[in-house]
XYZ file of N, CA and C in Angstrom:
699
model
N -30.346 -31.220 -123.273
C -31.113 -32.068 -122.698
C -30.199 -33.337 -122.344
N -29.145 -33.447 -123.220
C -27.960 -34.707 -122.923
C -27.327 -34.158 -121.847
N -27.005 -32.849 -121.333
C -26.265 -32.451 -120.338
C -27.142 -32.706 -119.040
N -28.330 -32.617 -119.103
C -29.352 -32.884 -117.932
C -29.197 -34.165 -117.821
N -29.458 -35.004 -118.699
C -29.584 -36.527 -118.442
C -28.054 -36.961 -117.845
N -26.956 -36.340 -118.406
C -25.630 -36.668 -117.771
C -25.298 -36.385 -116.465
N -25.948 -35.178 -115.942
C -25.862 -34.669 -114.604
C -26.742 -35.679 -113.598
N -27.836 -36.044 -114.244
C -28.640 -36.958 -113.313
C -27.899 -38.290 -113.212
N -27.154 -38.807 -114.154
C -26.600 -40.023 -114.235
C -25.392 -40.025 -113.161
N -24.710 -38.621 -113.084
C -23.453 -38.606 -112.164
C -24.139 -38.512 -110.609
N -25.193 -37.918 -110.503
C -25.881 -37.879 -109.066
C -26.376 -39.239 -108.627
N -27.063 -40.059 -109.532
C -27.424 -41.525 -109.172
C -26.220 -42.369 -108.763
N -25.180 -42.106 -109.654
C -23.885 -42.910 -109.502
C -23.287 -42.518 -108.180
N -23.269 -41.407 -107.748
C -22.676 -40.829 -106.629
C -23.567 -41.215 -105.290
N -24.862 -41.309 -105.610
C -25.695 -41.805 -104.248
C -25.617 -43.307 -104.194
N -25.437 -44.084 -105.311
C -25.053 -45.568 -105.336
C -23.924 -45.809 -104.688
N -22.767 -44.982 -104.871
C -21.716 -45.173 -104.203
C -21.656 -45.071 -102.617
N -22.449 -43.833 -102.381
C -22.696 -43.620 -100.938
C -23.560 -44.949 -99.936
N -24.291 -45.264 -100.941
C -25.185 -46.470 -100.207
C -24.394 -47.717 -100.209
N -23.461 -47.846 -100.839
C -22.358 -49.147 -100.966
C -21.607 -48.797 -99.849
N -21.077 -47.439 -99.586
C -20.281 -47.305 -98.386
C -20.916 -47.597 -96.887
N -22.117 -47.330 -97.117
C -23.132 -47.636 -95.796
C -23.414 -49.265 -95.556
N -23.297 -49.632 -96.905
C -23.792 -51.204 -96.672
C -22.313 -51.918 -96.142
N -21.156 -51.333 -96.488
C -19.982 -52.039 -95.911
C -19.916 -51.633 -94.363
N -20.307 -50.739 -93.925
C -20.324 -50.318 -92.520
C -21.516 -51.235 -91.756
N -22.527 -51.094 -92.165
C -23.747 -51.901 -91.473
C -24.286 -53.005 -91.960
N -23.783 -53.267 -93.281
C -24.368 -54.425 -93.956
C -23.068 -55.290 -94.324
N -22.903 -55.570 -95.750
C -22.275 -56.627 -96.080
C -20.866 -56.003 -96.655
N -19.724 -56.390 -96.131
C -18.300 -55.977 -96.483
C -17.912 -57.263 -97.265
N -17.625 -57.114 -98.762
C -17.363 -58.364 -99.413
C -15.824 -58.991 -98.963
N -14.969 -57.978 -98.323
C -13.728 -58.351 -97.899
C -13.745 -58.984 -96.428
N -14.786 -58.915 -95.719
C -14.875 -59.374 -94.376
C -16.294 -59.543 -94.080
N -17.124 -60.739 -94.428
C -18.421 -60.896 -94.034
C -18.878 -60.591 -92.687
N -17.946 -60.806 -91.726
C -18.148 -60.751 -90.431
C -18.655 -59.128 -89.813
N -18.098 -58.282 -90.572
C -18.461 -56.961 -90.281
C -19.763 -56.533 -90.397
N -20.458 -55.744 -89.452
C -21.631 -55.323 -89.504
C -22.466 -55.724 -88.214
N -23.780 -55.572 -88.334
C -24.581 -55.784 -87.281
C -25.245 -57.100 -87.279
N -25.243 -57.772 -86.210
C -26.117 -59.260 -86.244
C -27.033 -59.408 -85.103
N -28.224 -59.850 -85.359
C -29.246 -59.827 -84.314
C -30.151 -61.157 -84.531
N -31.553 -61.198 -83.736
C -32.361 -62.113 -84.036
C -31.616 -63.541 -83.680
N -30.998 -63.818 -82.352
C -30.258 -64.859 -82.212
C -31.163 -66.090 -82.060
N -30.851 -67.410 -82.551
C -31.504 -68.385 -82.207
C -30.607 -69.535 -81.544
N -30.963 -70.055 -80.342
C -29.988 -70.883 -79.684
C -30.444 -72.331 -79.776
N -29.316 -73.191 -80.192
C -29.507 -74.479 -80.263
C -28.391 -75.324 -79.735
N -28.558 -75.511 -78.358
C -27.595 -76.228 -77.733
C -26.344 -75.185 -77.444
N -25.193 -75.665 -77.786
C -23.937 -74.548 -77.983
C -23.867 -73.647 -79.022
N -24.548 -73.838 -79.965
C -24.637 -72.938 -81.012
C -25.675 -71.858 -81.113
N -25.281 -70.724 -81.692
C -26.017 -69.539 -81.714
C -26.031 -68.980 -83.176
N -27.231 -68.840 -83.879
C -27.381 -68.388 -84.975
C -28.002 -66.868 -85.166
N -27.188 -66.041 -85.954
C -27.341 -64.605 -85.958
C -27.787 -64.458 -87.380
N -28.834 -63.471 -87.542
C -29.008 -62.825 -88.728
C -28.305 -61.465 -89.270
N -27.910 -61.046 -90.318
C -27.503 -59.809 -90.676
C -28.418 -58.882 -90.521
N -28.441 -57.581 -89.922
C -29.399 -56.573 -89.884
C -28.526 -55.316 -90.321
N -29.399 -54.334 -90.542
C -28.807 -53.076 -90.908
C -28.355 -52.508 -89.701
N -28.998 -52.454 -88.586
C -28.631 -51.700 -87.395
C -28.933 -52.533 -86.216
N -28.439 -52.479 -85.104
C -28.715 -53.111 -83.849
C -30.046 -52.674 -83.357
N -30.876 -53.942 -83.128
C -32.313 -53.544 -82.661
C -32.247 -52.658 -81.232
N -33.099 -51.773 -81.178
C -33.225 -50.943 -80.055
C -33.580 -51.662 -78.603
N -34.535 -52.780 -78.702
C -34.859 -53.400 -77.589
C -34.867 -55.038 -77.920
N -33.587 -55.449 -78.332
C -33.406 -57.059 -78.398
C -31.757 -56.990 -78.389
N -31.496 -58.635 -78.256
C -29.854 -58.591 -78.199
C -29.251 -58.586 -79.517
N -28.264 -57.902 -79.639
C -27.431 -58.072 -80.893
C -26.031 -57.555 -80.734
N -25.383 -57.912 -81.795
C -23.905 -57.573 -81.655
C -23.262 -56.872 -82.841
N -22.454 -55.905 -82.700
C -21.837 -55.305 -84.024
C -20.245 -55.342 -84.014
N -19.711 -55.891 -85.280
C -18.351 -55.933 -85.590
C -18.096 -54.719 -86.511
N -17.221 -53.686 -85.948
C -16.758 -52.456 -86.717
C -15.626 -52.832 -87.350
N -15.238 -52.271 -88.729
C -14.215 -52.674 -89.330
C -12.763 -52.294 -88.552
N -12.739 -51.326 -87.683
C -11.717 -50.859 -87.086
C -11.409 -51.577 -86.082
N -12.221 -52.786 -85.747
C -11.886 -53.687 -84.326
C -12.711 -53.282 -83.244
N -13.551 -52.360 -83.540
C -14.443 -52.081 -82.266
C -15.597 -53.120 -82.079
N -16.099 -53.343 -80.997
C -17.084 -54.292 -80.711
C -18.101 -53.869 -79.822
N -19.419 -53.964 -80.257
C -20.643 -53.576 -79.355
C -21.372 -54.694 -79.209
N -21.819 -54.989 -77.954
C -22.854 -55.814 -77.684
C -24.013 -55.104 -76.921
N -25.299 -55.378 -77.574
C -26.505 -54.642 -76.871
C -27.134 -55.745 -76.109
N -27.340 -55.479 -74.983
C -28.109 -56.724 -74.236
C -28.725 -55.927 -72.900
N -29.624 -56.834 -72.209
C -30.200 -56.186 -70.906
C -29.516 -56.795 -69.770
N -28.343 -57.375 -70.034
C -27.485 -57.633 -68.752
C -27.895 -59.111 -68.343
N -27.640 -59.536 -67.035
C -27.525 -60.998 -66.709
C -28.997 -61.083 -65.956
N -29.594 -59.871 -65.508
C -30.793 -60.295 -64.517
C -31.879 -60.827 -65.496
N -32.265 -60.110 -66.499
C -33.457 -60.494 -67.364
C -34.707 -60.297 -66.725
N -34.988 -59.766 -65.868
C -36.131 -59.506 -65.026
C -36.830 -58.186 -65.851
N -38.212 -58.272 -66.203
C -38.801 -57.196 -66.816
C -39.116 -56.111 -65.757
N -39.298 -54.877 -66.277
C -39.218 -54.487 -67.892
C -37.502 -54.458 -68.061
N -37.245 -55.014 -69.441
C -35.982 -55.155 -69.738
C -35.296 -53.690 -70.069
N -34.028 -53.445 -69.843
C -33.468 -52.238 -70.287
C -32.182 -52.707 -71.042
N -32.178 -52.234 -72.409
C -31.089 -52.635 -72.998
C -30.080 -51.496 -73.129
N -28.837 -51.900 -73.057
C -27.530 -50.951 -73.075
C -26.455 -51.635 -73.855
N -25.517 -50.724 -74.197
C -24.230 -51.131 -75.000
C -23.124 -51.398 -73.977
N -22.491 -52.454 -74.404
C -21.254 -52.914 -73.894
C -20.261 -52.718 -74.959
N -19.204 -51.918 -74.697
C -18.229 -51.687 -75.568
C -16.779 -52.521 -75.558
N -16.339 -52.870 -76.499
C -15.004 -53.531 -76.527
C -14.373 -53.569 -77.754
N -13.515 -54.679 -78.002
C -12.860 -54.808 -79.150
C -13.041 -56.477 -79.709
N -12.638 -56.606 -80.752
C -12.677 -57.870 -81.457
C -11.573 -58.032 -82.391
N -11.010 -59.489 -82.291
C -10.052 -59.744 -83.230
C -10.485 -61.276 -83.942
N -10.166 -61.346 -85.002
C -10.234 -62.623 -85.895
C -8.963 -63.445 -86.097
N -8.911 -64.627 -85.488
C -7.760 -65.643 -85.684
C -8.322 -66.695 -86.325
N -8.198 -66.731 -87.618
C -8.735 -67.782 -88.524
C -10.203 -67.655 -88.361
N -10.664 -68.883 -87.652
C -12.079 -68.859 -87.273
C -12.598 -68.598 -86.009
N -11.756 -68.215 -85.123
C -11.980 -67.701 -83.757
C -12.265 -66.438 -83.574
N -13.393 -65.847 -83.145
C -13.503 -64.465 -82.771
C -13.061 -64.205 -81.394
N -12.060 -63.331 -81.143
C -11.792 -63.105 -79.769
C -12.372 -61.750 -79.376
N -13.084 -61.639 -78.310
C -13.580 -60.498 -77.881
C -13.134 -60.094 -76.227
N -12.896 -58.975 -76.343
C -12.745 -58.164 -74.919
C -13.619 -57.124 -74.737
N -14.197 -57.043 -73.545
C -15.085 -55.886 -73.278
C -14.753 -55.209 -71.965
N -15.464 -54.326 -71.604
C -15.249 -53.270 -70.183
C -16.208 -54.038 -69.373
N -17.196 -54.843 -69.815
C -18.251 -55.344 -68.729
C -17.795 -57.017 -68.723
N -18.385 -57.545 -67.630
C -18.199 -58.868 -67.508
C -19.094 -59.675 -68.502
N -18.510 -60.790 -69.059
C -17.257 -61.345 -68.930
C -16.343 -60.557 -69.645
N -15.121 -60.148 -69.276
C -14.156 -59.259 -69.773
C -13.583 -59.883 -71.165
N -13.559 -61.221 -71.141
C -12.889 -61.861 -72.346
C -13.499 -63.121 -72.534
N -14.000 -63.479 -73.720
C -14.397 -64.703 -74.281
C -14.178 -64.863 -75.842
N -14.596 -65.943 -76.112
C -14.444 -66.405 -77.732
C -15.467 -66.973 -78.213
N -15.763 -66.767 -79.549
C -16.887 -67.433 -80.408
C -15.954 -68.077 -81.659
N -16.257 -69.434 -81.772
C -15.752 -70.007 -82.980
C -16.847 -70.108 -84.097
N -16.516 -69.715 -85.032
C -17.325 -69.558 -86.325
C -17.623 -71.037 -86.923
N -18.986 -71.406 -86.937
C -19.233 -72.708 -87.397
C -19.576 -72.493 -88.947
N -20.069 -71.434 -89.354
C -20.625 -71.143 -90.588
C -20.720 -69.558 -90.800
N -20.343 -68.919 -91.895
C -20.763 -67.698 -92.143
C -20.882 -67.170 -93.481
N -22.048 -66.688 -93.735
C -22.402 -66.190 -95.165
C -22.884 -64.598 -95.038
N -23.374 -64.051 -96.269
C -23.461 -62.664 -96.164
C -24.830 -62.358 -95.226
N -25.685 -63.332 -94.988
C -26.623 -63.175 -94.154
C -26.838 -63.779 -92.795
N -25.893 -64.644 -92.623
C -26.313 -65.609 -91.432
C -24.672 -65.850 -90.786
N -24.860 -65.846 -89.477
C -23.691 -66.229 -88.860
C -23.945 -67.153 -87.709
N -23.252 -68.357 -87.740
C -23.487 -69.322 -86.660
C -22.269 -69.690 -86.041
N -22.274 -69.223 -84.774
C -21.188 -69.588 -83.733
C -21.185 -70.342 -82.594
N -20.032 -70.861 -82.076
C -20.240 -71.670 -80.941
C -19.315 -71.221 -79.793
N -19.765 -70.928 -78.510
C -19.118 -70.547 -77.421
C -17.789 -71.271 -77.261
N -16.553 -70.871 -77.351
C -15.476 -71.565 -76.983
C -14.495 -70.998 -75.843
N -14.084 -71.904 -74.924
C -13.570 -71.384 -73.823
C -12.108 -70.678 -73.920
N -11.867 -69.694 -73.334
C -10.480 -69.005 -73.515
C -9.687 -69.672 -72.581
N -8.211 -69.400 -72.708
C -7.383 -70.124 -72.029
C -7.754 -69.903 -70.467
N -8.027 -68.494 -69.964
C -8.353 -68.229 -68.604
C -9.477 -69.305 -68.325
N -10.592 -69.193 -69.095
C -11.684 -69.891 -68.702
C -11.315 -71.284 -68.602
N -10.546 -71.768 -69.285
C -10.251 -73.248 -69.027
C -9.350 -73.642 -67.821
N -8.609 -72.610 -67.555
C -7.595 -72.713 -66.414
C -8.694 -72.651 -64.971
N -9.703 -71.520 -65.224
C -10.689 -71.556 -64.178
C -11.490 -72.801 -63.946
N -11.910 -73.326 -64.916
C -12.771 -74.525 -64.835
C -11.981 -75.890 -64.404
N -10.484 -76.005 -64.545
C -9.917 -76.703 -63.890
C -9.790 -76.635 -62.452
N -9.700 -75.245 -62.071
C -9.794 -74.930 -60.483
C -11.078 -75.365 -59.911
N -12.259 -74.965 -60.513
C -13.411 -75.366 -60.046
C -13.907 -76.915 -59.930
N -13.317 -77.570 -60.915
C -13.280 -78.795 -60.969
C -12.668 -79.655 -59.734
N -11.459 -78.958 -59.442
C -10.782 -79.711 -58.355
C -11.369 -79.171 -56.970
N -12.108 -78.047 -57.237
C -12.928 -77.861 -55.713
C -13.937 -78.397 -55.492
N -14.591 -78.824 -56.656
C -15.852 -79.694 -56.631
C -15.402 -81.220 -56.118
N -14.388 -81.663 -56.335
C -13.726 -82.823 -55.735
C -13.765 -82.620 -54.379
N -12.958 -81.682 -53.760
C -12.777 -81.368 -52.408
C -14.164 -81.399 -51.787
N -15.162 -80.465 -52.161
C -16.561 -80.680 -51.666
C -17.105 -81.727 -51.670
N -17.115 -82.526 -52.714
C -17.955 -83.836 -52.669
C -17.303 -84.887 -51.589
N -15.890 -84.597 -51.436
C -15.354 -85.318 -50.317
C -15.736 -85.043 -49.046
N -15.807 -83.644 -48.867
C -16.067 -83.104 -47.577
C -17.601 -83.561 -47.143
N -18.658 -83.938 -48.019
C -19.923 -84.196 -47.625
C -20.196 -85.564 -47.812
N -19.107 -86.492 -48.110
C -19.332 -87.768 -48.589
C -19.767 -88.648 -47.172
N -19.764 -87.924 -46.101
C -20.104 -88.607 -44.918
C -21.157 -87.803 -44.346
N -22.250 -88.220 -43.831
C -23.227 -87.665 -43.231
C -22.819 -87.102 -41.611
N -23.223 -85.648 -41.496
C -22.790 -85.228 -40.156
C -23.871 -85.542 -39.266
N -23.423 -86.426 -38.217
C -24.689 -86.713 -37.177
C -24.003 -86.271 -35.734
N -22.574 -86.319 -35.638
C -21.725 -86.023 -34.363
C -20.754 -84.944 -34.714
N -20.792 -83.868 -34.273
C -19.963 -82.666 -34.619
C -18.532 -83.114 -33.860
N -18.527 -84.094 -33.064
C -17.158 -84.401 -32.533
C -16.298 -85.099 -33.499
N -17.093 -85.815 -34.467
C -16.190 -86.231 -35.722
C -15.657 -85.249 -36.871
N -15.807 -84.088 -36.697
C -15.786 -83.005 -37.641
C -14.686 -82.065 -37.248
N -13.849 -81.443 -38.260
C -12.944 -80.403 -38.129
C -13.160 -79.771 -39.347
N -12.265 -78.495 -39.344
C -12.126 -77.583 -40.591
C -10.714 -77.512 -40.919
N -10.738 -76.841 -42.185
C -9.301 -76.357 -42.631
C -9.532 -75.151 -43.579
N -8.533 -74.265 -43.620
C -8.440 -73.283 -44.730
C -8.540 -73.937 -45.968
N -9.053 -73.200 -47.156
C -8.674 -73.593 -48.437
C -8.524 -72.388 -49.343
N -7.799 -72.607 -50.466
C -7.536 -71.537 -51.371
C -6.554 -70.503 -51.129
N -6.490 -69.452 -52.107
C -5.598 -68.448 -51.935
C -6.002 -67.415 -52.521
N -6.323 -66.174 -51.670
C -6.815 -64.959 -52.296
C -5.675 -64.305 -53.007
N -5.987 -63.278 -54.005
C -4.854 -62.721 -54.712
C -3.996 -61.699 -53.768
N -4.815 -61.229 -52.729
C -4.223 -60.266 -51.735
C -3.705 -60.922 -50.728
N -3.859 -62.436 -50.605
C -3.155 -63.062 -49.332
C -4.164 -63.686 -48.557
N -4.095 -64.458 -47.955
C -4.728 -65.472 -47.062
C -5.722 -66.306 -47.803
N -6.541 -67.105 -46.894
C -7.385 -68.333 -47.699
C -8.561 -67.669 -48.222
N -9.185 -68.312 -49.042
C -10.527 -67.949 -49.602
C -11.613 -68.085 -48.544
N -11.515 -69.186 -47.712
C -12.425 -69.657 -46.724
C -12.063 -70.872 -45.794
N -12.990 -71.372 -45.302
C -12.770 -72.607 -44.505
C -13.747 -73.623 -44.752
N -13.556 -74.991 -44.880
C -14.365 -76.008 -45.181
C -14.208 -76.937 -44.004
N -15.322 -77.507 -43.856
C -15.454 -78.593 -42.974
C -15.244 -79.919 -43.389
N -14.801 -80.986 -42.753
C -14.756 -82.024 -43.216
C -14.700 -83.340 -42.192
N -15.079 -84.411 -42.500
C -15.013 -85.522 -41.283
C -13.877 -86.118 -41.114
N -13.545 -86.415 -40.079
C -12.399 -87.057 -39.596
C -12.413 -88.773 -40.082
N -13.622 -88.978 -40.697
C -13.818 -90.673 -40.693
C -13.463 -90.756 -42.469
N -13.289 -89.598 -42.930
C -12.762 -89.809 -44.637
C -11.456 -90.107 -44.722
N -10.932 -90.274 -45.699
C -9.483 -90.614 -46.056
C -9.028 -88.986 -45.994
N -8.561 -88.622 -44.936
C -8.129 -87.290 -44.546
C -6.821 -86.835 -45.225
N -6.081 -87.883 -45.483
C -4.521 -87.592 -46.091
C -4.858 -87.189 -47.295
N -5.774 -87.893 -48.147
C -6.281 -87.506 -49.574
C -6.864 -86.016 -49.689
N -7.768 -86.050 -48.757
C -8.698 -84.676 -48.573
C -7.380 -83.486 -48.324
N -6.636 -83.552 -47.584
C -5.760 -82.628 -47.183
C -4.689 -82.191 -48.434
N -4.442 -83.361 -49.080
C -3.430 -83.101 -50.223
C -4.305 -82.619 -51.447
N -5.538 -82.625 -51.554
C -6.410 -82.264 -52.407
C -6.491 -80.304 -52.088
N -6.578 -80.290 -50.893
C -6.378 -78.811 -50.312
C -5.372 -78.100 -50.697
N -4.070 -78.861 -50.408
C -2.866 -78.200 -50.745
C -2.839 -77.853 -52.319
N -3.138 -78.816 -52.916
C -2.976 -78.899 -54.665
C -3.948 -77.684 -54.975
N -5.172 -77.502 -54.561
C -5.996 -76.344 -54.723
C -5.443 -75.028 -54.477
N -4.772 -74.835 -53.415
C -4.191 -73.712 -52.894
C -3.104 -73.282 -54.026
N -2.245 -74.411 -54.361
C -1.075 -73.928 -55.331
C -1.600 -73.605 -56.618
N -2.630 -74.316 -57.005
C -3.392 -74.021 -58.391
C -3.876 -72.893 -58.494
N -4.702 -72.359 -57.206
C -5.343 -70.984 -57.202
C -4.440 -69.979 -57.214
N -3.102 -69.918 -56.647
C -2.134 -68.953 -56.344
C -1.504 -68.686 -57.831
N -1.157 -70.014 -58.586
C -0.658 -70.098 -59.779
C -1.624 -69.330 -60.749
N -2.839 -69.517 -60.492
C -4.054 -68.886 -61.553
C -4.113 -67.346 -61.238
N -3.871 -66.864 -59.992
C -3.879 -65.401 -59.723
C -2.874 -64.589 -60.170
N -1.727 -65.233 -60.331
C -0.423 -64.613 -60.445
C -0.574 -64.588 -62.187
N -0.984 -65.906 -62.987
C -0.893 -65.833 -64.311
C -1.910 -64.887 -64.861
N -3.002 -64.585 -64.280
C -4.019 -63.835 -65.028
C -4.250 -62.484 -64.246
N -3.296 -62.214 -63.452
C -3.183 -60.668 -62.414
C -4.420 -60.556 -61.957
N -4.920 -61.480 -61.315
C -6.335 -61.590 -60.556
C -6.206 -60.618 -59.205
N -7.214 -59.923 -58.880
C -7.261 -58.697 -57.825
C -8.389 -59.300 -56.855
N -8.319 -59.166 -55.575
C -9.151 -59.641 -54.651
C -9.285 -58.549 -53.580
N -10.150 -58.403 -52.612
C -10.284 -57.840 -51.403
C -9.060 -58.289 -50.585
N -8.679 -57.666 -49.558
C -7.619 -57.878 -48.620
C -8.178 -58.218 -47.168
N -9.409 -58.366 -47.146
C -9.942 -58.641 -45.613
C -9.526 -60.087 -45.482
N -9.539 -60.304 -44.097
C -9.056 -61.812 -43.691
C -10.440 -62.566 -43.297
N -10.578 -63.732 -43.841
C -11.701 -64.473 -43.649
C -11.478 -65.337 -42.225
N -12.773 -64.961 -41.402
C -12.702 -65.300 -39.732
C -12.797 -66.846 -39.968
N -11.989 -67.346 -39.029
C -11.849 -68.823 -38.747
C -13.222 -69.131 -37.866
N -13.741 -70.319 -38.488
C -15.016 -70.819 -37.513
C -14.586 -71.105 -36.052
N -15.444 -71.063 -35.175
C -14.938 -71.475 -33.744
C -15.585 -72.747 -33.378
N -16.615 -73.582 -34.294
C -16.900 -74.617 -34.053
C -17.687 -75.066 -35.374
N -17.892 -76.509 -35.319
C -18.721 -77.121 -36.380
C -19.943 -77.753 -35.777
N -21.191 -77.630 -36.163
C -22.420 -78.061 -35.779
C -23.168 -78.865 -36.813
N -23.751 -79.816 -36.362
C -24.479 -80.863 -37.470
C -25.965 -80.237 -37.803
N -26.356 -79.929 -38.904
C -27.858 -79.616 -39.154
C -28.400 -80.311 -40.236
N -29.284 -81.134 -40.036
C -29.959 -81.930 -41.191
C -28.771 -82.801 -42.068
N -27.923 -83.129 -41.136
C -26.787 -84.196 -41.652
C -25.749 -83.708 -42.733
N -25.751 -82.191 -42.422
C -24.569 -81.303 -43.050
C -23.922 -80.655 -42.035
N -22.583 -80.325 -41.986
C -21.709 -79.499 -41.349
C -22.062 -78.190 -41.388
N -22.032 -77.438 -40.500
C -22.334 -75.872 -40.372
C -21.303 -75.195 -39.679
N -20.580 -74.426 -40.025
C -19.555 -73.436 -39.646
C -20.453 -72.453 -38.817
N -19.725 -72.150 -37.424
C -20.224 -71.284 -36.563
C -19.190 -70.191 -36.206
N -19.341 -69.058 -36.339
C -18.365 -68.208 -35.811
C -18.491 -67.475 -34.637
């Protein structure tokens, strides 16, 4: 009888150890609480709160941090139009103090989350711009300045308008052409155009950006429509 009891104890102990191993993969790892599956996101401004789950949901958003550095994001993509079809995007993750750096095969290919708080059952993160995203935001901020200058005067007479090339495609040539009024401070405007060209060229080199090699066609004329300049090819 004692032998039978001992055998049962051994079996139960083995089963308990097996369950603990599973918990380490899909549940709670005492050495790294981040490892495991997280779902049921609650969005509050810039912060997102996740709950620890045993496995990723079949038809809902969730993320999985594996102990070997693999990362899985289950989502329905950017469209969000019913019926939703959820799929997995694979990638890798790296923890740098409280910053989770994520690299994926899908867009966006690189982004980061700052851990606000982390417990065994709850993860609160805040989206943090990567260096590339910060550089791109600087680029877009400058372009917005250029665009606002270009439309600062209402287009009522096409004779007062002209255009210039702007930007630098990674493969060469401008990104496009932008119309502007001759009545604005053209020196400042064209200086910003040159600054944008140099900034985008440096951005392309720094981040190994690729682009199509087709040449953007120059407009033949500018016409005024509803107070705005319209390029005609």
